[in-house]
Amino acid sequence: MSAPGLPSPGVNAVSYDVDAIRADFPILEQTVHGRPLVYLDNAATAQKPRVVIDAVDRFFRQQNANIHRGVHALSAEATVAYDAVRAKVRAFINAQDDREIIFVRGTTEAINLVAQSFGRGAVGRGDEILVSEMEHHSNLVPWQLLAEQVGAVVKPAPITSEGELDLDALRAAFSDRTKLFAVTHVSNALGTVNPIAEIVATAHASGVPVVVDGAQAVPHIPVDVTALGCDFYAFSGHKMFGPTGVGVLYGRAELLEAMPPYQGGGGMIASVSFEGTTYAPIPTRFEAGTPAIAEVIGLGPAIDYLNEVGFEALMAYEDELVGYAVEQIGSVPGVRLIGTPEERVGVVSFVMDAAHPHDVGTVLDQDGVAVRAGHHCSQPVMDHFGVPATVRASFALYNTPEEIDTLVAGLHHVNEIFG
Amino acid sequence: MAELKQLYQEVILDHNRSPRNFREISDTPHHAEGHNPLCGDNLKVWVELDGDVIADASFIGNGCAISKASASLMTQAVKGKRVSEAKELFASFQKLVTGQVSPQESKEVLGKLILFAGVSEFPVRVKCASLSWHTLNAALEDASEAVTTE
Ligand SMILES: Cc1ncc(COP(=O)(O)O)c(C=O)c1O
């Protein structure tokens, strides 16, 4: 991304060539209602760089075959390409072993897999599953389902008025009945970055395994599951500039090896007969059926892309960008920021006195600005702040300060219409 | 901007700011709850019947300008109408906000409600406009389950 000879990116945000990055994302050239698209709904799904689009296109044009089952050349080629992405993902999150990387449909499926396969063995009648109050519904509802099945209870780990985890309350919440802790790395509703390594240490001191939802972390900060020490880590390809339909579950090999299959079918077996079936070793045991082959292959270049931009440069740039957004949005009359965490990436949530979030979203859309209005699949967070919904502007590596200015002009529009 | 002006007419903004019949009717068995799970909008609608005539209608709730104004104007529109007339009104309203009829065509039936014609340009907002009507329908049928737009 950085031209040779220029100062290395990441030293300061000035050397970050956002125009060159924008040029890699064809959709950003669009206009909406006659205005240039200002895409600030990245937490819902991120746009795709040309390298990802091309990889998926190339797969269907030139490589399409099923994997792990054909003797023919195309199948062999597809299998190699698919497995190469597993190794790439392992390196991307610094896992120790390729077998700890399981391809799933997305974060949602990853967490359901852990709940049903690991959870059913680990959690019993009268036990507690501790879940932070800032979770996306996909890291809450699977635990409620499990609790119902085994007769356990789901206990909330509270957040503060700033929208941060209450670490004292969290420490106090662990009991000898606590069998599992589910927490997000980054909140999709507030942008809060949780101190995962510290939390994991606390949980492990009580012998409690930790499931981390990394959906909103991977596009913004480098993730090192070994350093974090977590037991499971889940994320979605589509939020990190890859295709939809592919996600990753990382699990410590020792735990995965002891877990029963989540789904049964082709590909996950060692041998099958009516007398009994033996299951394949990990990770294949958890990948029943034909996976999202093209999408997995498309995830590879998304990882390469992030690595090429480099997290150091990206973080310096986004930090400034999001800081600017907080300051500018926060100074519009009648705006109340929802969540004021010390450590924040990617997301600024707010409400306006003059108008309901939906009306704000409709007015902004007419200005070409795409934001999300709603509860962001995080109703407990909304309840905590006493609002039914918020407007959420969420950023990615290709957004610019000028786009924030367009957003803010739109908010003034809202005040004019509804004021 | 022209579409926005069509959507957020002065009267709609006024009913959003100061909704009419924004209260409970405590002694009627005819009430229902409506919910739009996608956006968290929810409201309650009450109707008082005198035979098959709607003697009074009211609502309480929380939602966007379109859903609040729609509920407010609805309570005004159905007061004094027969139940069957209110249901016909709902059908015509639904056609208007989904763009199946023009405001001119339905002016005679809908009166003031043709203000919501602008909604047809914003397909994702149709549910906001019709939530209160679905809820009214449920109240008239004494439905015990909350209605949802999904
Ligand atoms: C924090 C968080 N967790 C989980 C999810 C669910 O991801 P997916 O829908 O890709 O399974 C999301 C996406 O909205 C999210 O933001």
PDB file of C-alpha atoms in Angstrom, chain A residues 355-366 373 418, chain B residues 3-4 7-8 12 16 36 38-39 41 63-70 93-94 97-98 116-132 149:
ATOM      1  CA  ALA A 355     -35.188  12.628  16.395  1.00  0.00           C
ATOM      2  CA  HIS A 356     -35.440   8.896  16.806  1.00  0.00           C
ATOM      3  CA  PRO A 357     -32.469   6.901  15.451  1.00  0.00           C
ATOM      4  CA  HIS A 358     -34.555   5.652  12.504  1.00  0.00           C
ATOM      5  CA  ASP A 359     -35.409   9.120  11.406  1.00  0.00           C
ATOM      6  CA  VAL A 360     -31.755  10.095  11.739  1.00  0.00           C
ATOM      7  CA  GLY A 361     -30.830   7.075   9.599  1.00  0.00           C
ATOM      8  CA  THR A 362     -33.342   8.011   6.894  1.00  0.00           C
ATOM      9  CA  VAL A 363     -32.148  11.622   6.723  1.00  0.00           C
ATOM     10  CA  LEU A 364     -28.484  10.545   6.583  1.00  0.00           C
ATOM     11  CA  ASP A 365     -29.264   8.024   3.849  1.00  0.00           C
ATOM     12  CA  GLN A 366     -30.563  10.837   1.670  1.00  0.00           C
ATOM     13  CA  ALA A 373     -30.123   2.601  13.434  1.00  0.00           C
ATOM     14  CA  PHE A 418     -36.911  18.091  13.459  1.00  0.00           C
TER      15      PHE A 418
ATOM     16  CA  GLU B   3     -38.407  13.072  -0.796  1.00  0.00           C
ATOM     17  CA  LEU B   4     -37.519  13.941   2.788  1.00  0.00           C
ATOM     18  CA  LEU B   7     -41.935  12.126   4.176  1.00  0.00           C
ATOM     19  CA  TYR B   8     -41.584  14.517   7.069  1.00  0.00           C
ATOM     20  CA  ILE B  12     -46.391  14.513  10.742  1.00  0.00           C
ATOM     21  CA  ASN B  16     -44.567  13.288  16.462  1.00  0.00           C
ATOM     22  CA  ASN B  36     -41.300  -4.084  15.444  1.00  0.00           C
ATOM     23  CA  LEU B  38     -36.125  -5.053  13.852  1.00  0.00           C
ATOM     24  CA  CYS B  39     -35.990  -1.584  15.343  1.00  0.00           C
ATOM     25  CA  ASP B  41     -40.429   0.139  18.217  1.00  0.00           C
ATOM     26  CA  GLY B  63     -40.743   4.780  18.161  1.00  0.00           C
ATOM     27  CA  CYS B  64     -39.703   6.916  15.249  1.00  0.00           C
ATOM     28  CA  ALA B  65     -41.526   9.996  13.997  1.00  0.00           C
ATOM     29  CA  ILE B  66     -43.353   8.007  11.332  1.00  0.00           C
ATOM     30  CA  SER B  67     -44.668   5.350  13.688  1.00  0.00           C
ATOM     31  CA  LYS B  68     -45.700   7.848  16.358  1.00  0.00           C
ATOM     32  CA  ALA B  69     -47.392  10.250  13.979  1.00  0.00           C
ATOM     33  CA  SER B  70     -49.110   7.380  12.233  1.00  0.00           C
ATOM     34  CA  PHE B  93     -53.843   3.092   4.152  1.00  0.00           C
ATOM     35  CA  GLN B  94     -51.737   0.021   3.469  1.00  0.00           C
ATOM     36  CA  VAL B  97     -47.981   3.590   1.917  1.00  0.00           C
ATOM     37  CA  THR B  98     -46.942   0.746  -0.370  1.00  0.00           C
ATOM     38  CA  PHE B 116     -48.302   9.400   4.615  1.00  0.00           C
ATOM     39  CA  ALA B 117     -48.051   8.984   0.828  1.00  0.00           C
ATOM     40  CA  GLY B 118     -44.364   9.951   1.063  1.00  0.00           C
ATOM     41  CA  VAL B 119     -43.646   6.710   2.927  1.00  0.00           C
ATOM     42  CA  SER B 120     -44.019   4.776  -0.340  1.00  0.00           C
ATOM     43  CA  GLU B 121     -40.677   6.258  -1.457  1.00  0.00           C
ATOM     44  CA  PHE B 122     -39.028   4.674   1.605  1.00  0.00           C
ATOM     45  CA  PRO B 123     -39.853   0.951   1.511  1.00  0.00           C
ATOM     46  CA  VAL B 124     -37.986   0.211   4.755  1.00  0.00           C
ATOM     47  CA  ARG B 125     -40.221   2.667   6.586  1.00  0.00           C
ATOM     48  CA  VAL B 126     -43.545   1.095   5.545  1.00  0.00           C
ATOM     49  CA  LYS B 127     -43.545  -1.040   8.687  1.00  0.00           C
ATOM     50  CA  CYS B 128     -43.136   2.053  10.831  1.00  0.00           C
ATOM     51  CA  ALA B 129     -46.271   3.559   9.317  1.00  0.00           C
ATOM     52  CA  SER B 130     -48.377   0.413   9.532  1.00  0.00           C
ATOM     53  CA  LEU B 131     -47.401  -0.882  12.986  1.00  0.00           C
ATOM     54  CA  SER B 132     -50.152   1.047  14.769  1.00  0.00           C
ATOM     55  CA  THR B 149     -44.196  -6.636  11.859  1.00  0.00           C
TER      56      THR B 149
END
